[in-house]
Coordinates of C-alpha atoms in Angstrom, one line a residue:
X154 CA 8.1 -19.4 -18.8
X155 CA 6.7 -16.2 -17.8
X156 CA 4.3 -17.3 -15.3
X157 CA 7.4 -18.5 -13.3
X158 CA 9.6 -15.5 -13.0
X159 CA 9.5 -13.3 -10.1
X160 CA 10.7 -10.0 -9.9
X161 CA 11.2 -8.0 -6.2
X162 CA 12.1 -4.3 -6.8
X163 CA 12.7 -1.8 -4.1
X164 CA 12.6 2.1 -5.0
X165 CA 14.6 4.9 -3.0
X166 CA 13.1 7.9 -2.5
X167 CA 14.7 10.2 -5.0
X168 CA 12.9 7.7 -7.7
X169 CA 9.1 8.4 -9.1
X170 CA 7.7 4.7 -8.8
X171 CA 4.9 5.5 -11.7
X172 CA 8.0 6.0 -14.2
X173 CA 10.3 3.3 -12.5
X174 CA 6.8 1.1 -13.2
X175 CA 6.3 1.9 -16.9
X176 CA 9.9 1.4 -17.2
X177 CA 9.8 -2.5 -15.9
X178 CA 6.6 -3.2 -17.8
X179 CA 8.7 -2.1 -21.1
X180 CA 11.8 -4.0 -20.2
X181 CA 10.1 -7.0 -19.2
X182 CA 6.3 -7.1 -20.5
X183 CA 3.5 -7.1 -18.0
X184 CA 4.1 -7.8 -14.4
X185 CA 3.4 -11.5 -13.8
X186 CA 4.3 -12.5 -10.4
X187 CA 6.2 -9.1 -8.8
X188 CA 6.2 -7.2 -5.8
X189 CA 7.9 -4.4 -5.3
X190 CA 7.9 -1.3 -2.5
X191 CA 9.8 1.7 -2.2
X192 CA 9.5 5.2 0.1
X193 CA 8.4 8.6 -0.6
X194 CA 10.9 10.1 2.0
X195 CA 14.2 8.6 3.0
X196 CA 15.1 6.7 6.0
X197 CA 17.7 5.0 7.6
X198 CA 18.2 2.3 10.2
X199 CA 19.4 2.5 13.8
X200 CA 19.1 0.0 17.0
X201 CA 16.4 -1.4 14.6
X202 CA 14.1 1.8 14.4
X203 CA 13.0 3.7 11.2
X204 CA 14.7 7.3 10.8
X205 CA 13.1 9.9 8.6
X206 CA 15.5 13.1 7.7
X207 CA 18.5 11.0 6.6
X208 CA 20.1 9.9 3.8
X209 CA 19.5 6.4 2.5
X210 CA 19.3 6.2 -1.4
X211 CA 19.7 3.1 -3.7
X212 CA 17.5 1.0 -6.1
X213 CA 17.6 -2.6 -5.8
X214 CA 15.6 -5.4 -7.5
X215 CA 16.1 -9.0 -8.2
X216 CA 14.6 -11.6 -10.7
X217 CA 14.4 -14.8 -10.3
X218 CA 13.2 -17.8 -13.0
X219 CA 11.9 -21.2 -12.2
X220 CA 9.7 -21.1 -8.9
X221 CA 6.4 -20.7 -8.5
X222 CA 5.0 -17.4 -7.2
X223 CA 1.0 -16.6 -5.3
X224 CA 0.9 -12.7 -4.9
X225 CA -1.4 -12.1 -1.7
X226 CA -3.0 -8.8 -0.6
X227 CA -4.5 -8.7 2.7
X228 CA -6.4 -5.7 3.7
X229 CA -8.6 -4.9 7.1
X230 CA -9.6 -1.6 6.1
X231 CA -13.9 -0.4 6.8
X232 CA -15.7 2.5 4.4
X233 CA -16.5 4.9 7.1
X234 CA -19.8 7.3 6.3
X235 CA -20.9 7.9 2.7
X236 CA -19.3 7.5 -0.4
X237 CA -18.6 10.4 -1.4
X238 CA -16.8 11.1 -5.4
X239 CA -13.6 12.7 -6.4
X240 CA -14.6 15.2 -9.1
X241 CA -11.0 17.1 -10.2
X242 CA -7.5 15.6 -9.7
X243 CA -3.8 16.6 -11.5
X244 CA -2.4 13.3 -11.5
X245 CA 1.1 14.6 -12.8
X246 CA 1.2 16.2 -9.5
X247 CA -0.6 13.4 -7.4
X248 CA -3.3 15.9 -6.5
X249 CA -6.8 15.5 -5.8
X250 CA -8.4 19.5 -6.1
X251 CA -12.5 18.5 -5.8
X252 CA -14.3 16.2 -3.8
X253 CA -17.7 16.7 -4.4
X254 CA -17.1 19.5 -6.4
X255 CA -16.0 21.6 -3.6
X256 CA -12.4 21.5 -2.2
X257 CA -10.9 18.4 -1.3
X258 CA -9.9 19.6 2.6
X259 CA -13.2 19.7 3.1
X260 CA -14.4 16.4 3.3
X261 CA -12.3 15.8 6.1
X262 CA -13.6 19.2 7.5
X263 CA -17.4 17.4 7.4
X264 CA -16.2 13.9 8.8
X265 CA -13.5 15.6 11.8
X266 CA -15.6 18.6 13.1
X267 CA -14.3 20.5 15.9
X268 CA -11.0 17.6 15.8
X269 CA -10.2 19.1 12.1
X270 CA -7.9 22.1 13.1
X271 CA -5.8 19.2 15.8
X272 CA -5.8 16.6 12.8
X273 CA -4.6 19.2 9.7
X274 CA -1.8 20.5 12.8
X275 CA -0.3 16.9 13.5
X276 CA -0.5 15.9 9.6
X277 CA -2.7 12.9 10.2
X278 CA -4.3 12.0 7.3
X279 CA -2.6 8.6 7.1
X280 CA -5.1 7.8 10.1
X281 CA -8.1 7.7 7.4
X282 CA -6.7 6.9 3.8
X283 CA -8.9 6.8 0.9
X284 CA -10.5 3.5 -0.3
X285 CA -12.2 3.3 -3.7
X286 CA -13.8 0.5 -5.6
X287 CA -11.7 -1.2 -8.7
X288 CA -12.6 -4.5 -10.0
X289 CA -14.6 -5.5 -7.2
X290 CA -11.6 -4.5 -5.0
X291 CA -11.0 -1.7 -2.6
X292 CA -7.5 0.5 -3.8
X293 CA -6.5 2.6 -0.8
X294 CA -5.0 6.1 -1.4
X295 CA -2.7 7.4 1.1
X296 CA -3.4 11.5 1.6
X297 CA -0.3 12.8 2.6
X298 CA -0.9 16.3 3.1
X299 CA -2.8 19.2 2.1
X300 CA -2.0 22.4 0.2
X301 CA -3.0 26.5 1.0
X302 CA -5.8 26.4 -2.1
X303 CA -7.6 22.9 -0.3
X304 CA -6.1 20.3 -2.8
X305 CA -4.7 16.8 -1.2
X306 CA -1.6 15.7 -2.1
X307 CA -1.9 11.7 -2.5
X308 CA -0.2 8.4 -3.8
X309 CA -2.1 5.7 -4.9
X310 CA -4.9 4.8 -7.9
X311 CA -7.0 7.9 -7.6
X312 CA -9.3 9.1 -10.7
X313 CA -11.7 11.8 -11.5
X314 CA -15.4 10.8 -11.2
X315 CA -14.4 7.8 -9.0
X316 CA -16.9 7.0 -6.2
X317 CA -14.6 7.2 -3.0
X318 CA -14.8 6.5 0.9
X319 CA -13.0 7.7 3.9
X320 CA -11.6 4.2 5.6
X321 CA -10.7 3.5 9.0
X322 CA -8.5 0.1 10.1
X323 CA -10.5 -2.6 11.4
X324 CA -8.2 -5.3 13.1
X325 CA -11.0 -7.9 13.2
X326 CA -11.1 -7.6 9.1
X327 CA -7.5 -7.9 9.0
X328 CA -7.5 -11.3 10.9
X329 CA -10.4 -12.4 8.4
X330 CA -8.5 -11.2 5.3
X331 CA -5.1 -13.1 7.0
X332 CA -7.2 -16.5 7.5
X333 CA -9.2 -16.6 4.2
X334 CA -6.4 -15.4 1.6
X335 CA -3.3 -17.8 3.4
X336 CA -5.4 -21.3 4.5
X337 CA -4.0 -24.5 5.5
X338 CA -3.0 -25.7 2.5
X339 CA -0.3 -23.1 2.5
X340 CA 0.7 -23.6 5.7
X341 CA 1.6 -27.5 5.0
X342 CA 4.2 -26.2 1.7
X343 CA 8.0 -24.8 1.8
X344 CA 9.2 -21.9 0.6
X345 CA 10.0 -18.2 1.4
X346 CA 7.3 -15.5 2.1
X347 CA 8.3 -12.3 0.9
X348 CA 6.1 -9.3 2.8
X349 CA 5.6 -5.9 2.2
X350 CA 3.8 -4.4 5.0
X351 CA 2.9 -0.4 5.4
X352 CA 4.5 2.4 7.5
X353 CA 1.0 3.7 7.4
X354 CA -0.5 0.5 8.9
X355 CA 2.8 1.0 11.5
X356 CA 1.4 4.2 11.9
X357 CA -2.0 3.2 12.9
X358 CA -1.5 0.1 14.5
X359 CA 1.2 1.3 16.9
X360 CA 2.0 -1.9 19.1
X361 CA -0.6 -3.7 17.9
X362 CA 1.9 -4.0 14.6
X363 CA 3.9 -6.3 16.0
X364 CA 1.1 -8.8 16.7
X365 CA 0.1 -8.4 13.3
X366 CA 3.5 -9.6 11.7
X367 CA 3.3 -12.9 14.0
X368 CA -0.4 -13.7 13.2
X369 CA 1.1 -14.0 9.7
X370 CA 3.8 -16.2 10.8
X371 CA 1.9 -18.6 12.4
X372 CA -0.7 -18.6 9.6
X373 CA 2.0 -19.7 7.3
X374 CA 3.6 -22.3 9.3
X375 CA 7.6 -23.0 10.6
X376 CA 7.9 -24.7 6.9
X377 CA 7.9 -20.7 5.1
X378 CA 10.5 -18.6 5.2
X379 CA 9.4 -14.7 6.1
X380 CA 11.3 -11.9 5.1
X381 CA 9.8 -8.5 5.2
X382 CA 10.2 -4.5 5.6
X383 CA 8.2 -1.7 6.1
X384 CA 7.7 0.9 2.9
X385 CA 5.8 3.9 2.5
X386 CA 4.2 2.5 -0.8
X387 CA 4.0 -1.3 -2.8
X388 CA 3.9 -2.2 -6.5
X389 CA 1.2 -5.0 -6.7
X390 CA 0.1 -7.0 -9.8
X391 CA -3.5 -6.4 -10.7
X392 CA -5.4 -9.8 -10.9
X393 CA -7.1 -9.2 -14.0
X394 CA -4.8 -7.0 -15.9
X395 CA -1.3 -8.3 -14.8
X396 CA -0.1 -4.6 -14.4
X397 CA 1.5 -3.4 -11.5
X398 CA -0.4 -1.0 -9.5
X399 CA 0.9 1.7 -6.3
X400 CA -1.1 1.3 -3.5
X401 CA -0.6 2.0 0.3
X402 CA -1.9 0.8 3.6
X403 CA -2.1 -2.5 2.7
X404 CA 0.2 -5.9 3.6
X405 CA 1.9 -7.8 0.4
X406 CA 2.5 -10.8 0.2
X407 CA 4.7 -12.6 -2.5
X408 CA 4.5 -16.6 -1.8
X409 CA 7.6 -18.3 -3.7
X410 CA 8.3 -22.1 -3.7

């Protein structure tokens, strides 16, 4: 009965999404067949654009019993340089201090060069998240700023003494990633897709995100049903544990029928 309930969650701002997590995994058990997003600053819409700086708060989920549910993550993300590994993070603060055992900032320092006082000005750092291996998988962790003492402020799976690479977006991967996770055989089914995609990926993609939103409708076919948003972070269940997991910078895909 489990195996066909399916739980969509959306988290304001205001809300921490590790406790509003924990606090559905008690509730309902392990994390089947969910998807969930949510921000970390608070928007609102207007003339169909994202606004940052205005207020926008709620929480909103739904579950659902009886249909079938294939969680899909595609990715299109490349390691860039050496791997490099986080030695010292505060994870009740969503900090990474040492990288290498030296301060965090500075592996950007090594990768950006002369470009690293333009890129730290502008707040850039969504440009090159962090990707690190789990489970044969590749969890991206957003850096979303950096602090006066050369910690990183982050949201996403990082842990100490985790081998760790600077990623760039590849569209060529993405396209491979769209084609081998949704085939034909999905194409030829009904039902509803429900997609998560990243303000990040917006971000980086610029125009180029619109194409990527219509690649994934004609991969699925006229016979599915898209509805989607853009969010700042998405709750994913793990393969092999069933637990839901933050990530960012990927797209999300929750198949029901």
């Amino acid at each position: 009965y489990k195996e066909k309930q399916f739980l969509f969650s959306f988290f304001p701002a205001h809300a921490n999404p590790s406790n509003c997590l924990r606090g559905f995994e008690l509730s309902l058990g392990k994390i089947f067949n969910g998807i969930g997003a949510g921000f970390i600053k608070t928007y609102a819409t207007k003339n169909y654009q994202l606004l940052s700086d205005t207020v926008d708060e709620g929480l909103a989920s739904v579950l659902s019993s009886g249909i079938e549910t294939n969680p899909v993550r595609l990715e299109g993300f490349l390691p860039l340089g050496k791997p490099f590994t986080i030695t010292r993070i505060r994870a009740q603060r969503n900090l990474i201090l040492e990288i290498n055992n030296r301060p965090a900032i500075n592996i950007y320092k090594h990768y950006l060069d002369e470009k690293f006082d333009i890129f730290t000005k502008n707040r850039l750092f969504t440009l090159y998240p962090m990707g690190i291996q789990d489970r044969q998988q590749t969890r991206l962790i957003n850096i979303l700023d950096y602090l006066d003492d050369g910690s990183l402020a982050y949201i996403g799976p990082a842990r100490e003494n985790a081998l760790a690479n600077l990623m760039i977006f590849h569209p060529p991967s993405f396209v491979q990633s769209l084609k081998r996770r949704l085939g034909h055989e999905i194409a030829r089914q009904h039902g509803v897709a429900f997609v998560v995609n990243s303000t990040v990926r917006k971000k980086i993609l610029k125009d180029y995100a619109a194409e990527e939103i219509r690649l994934i409708k004609n991969q699925l076919g006229n016979n599915i049903k898209v509805i989607g948003l853009y969010a700042d972070y998405a709750v994913y269940p793990d393969a092999a544990t069933k637990e839901g997991v933050i990530e960012t910078g990927n797209t999300y895909i929750a198949l029901c029928q």
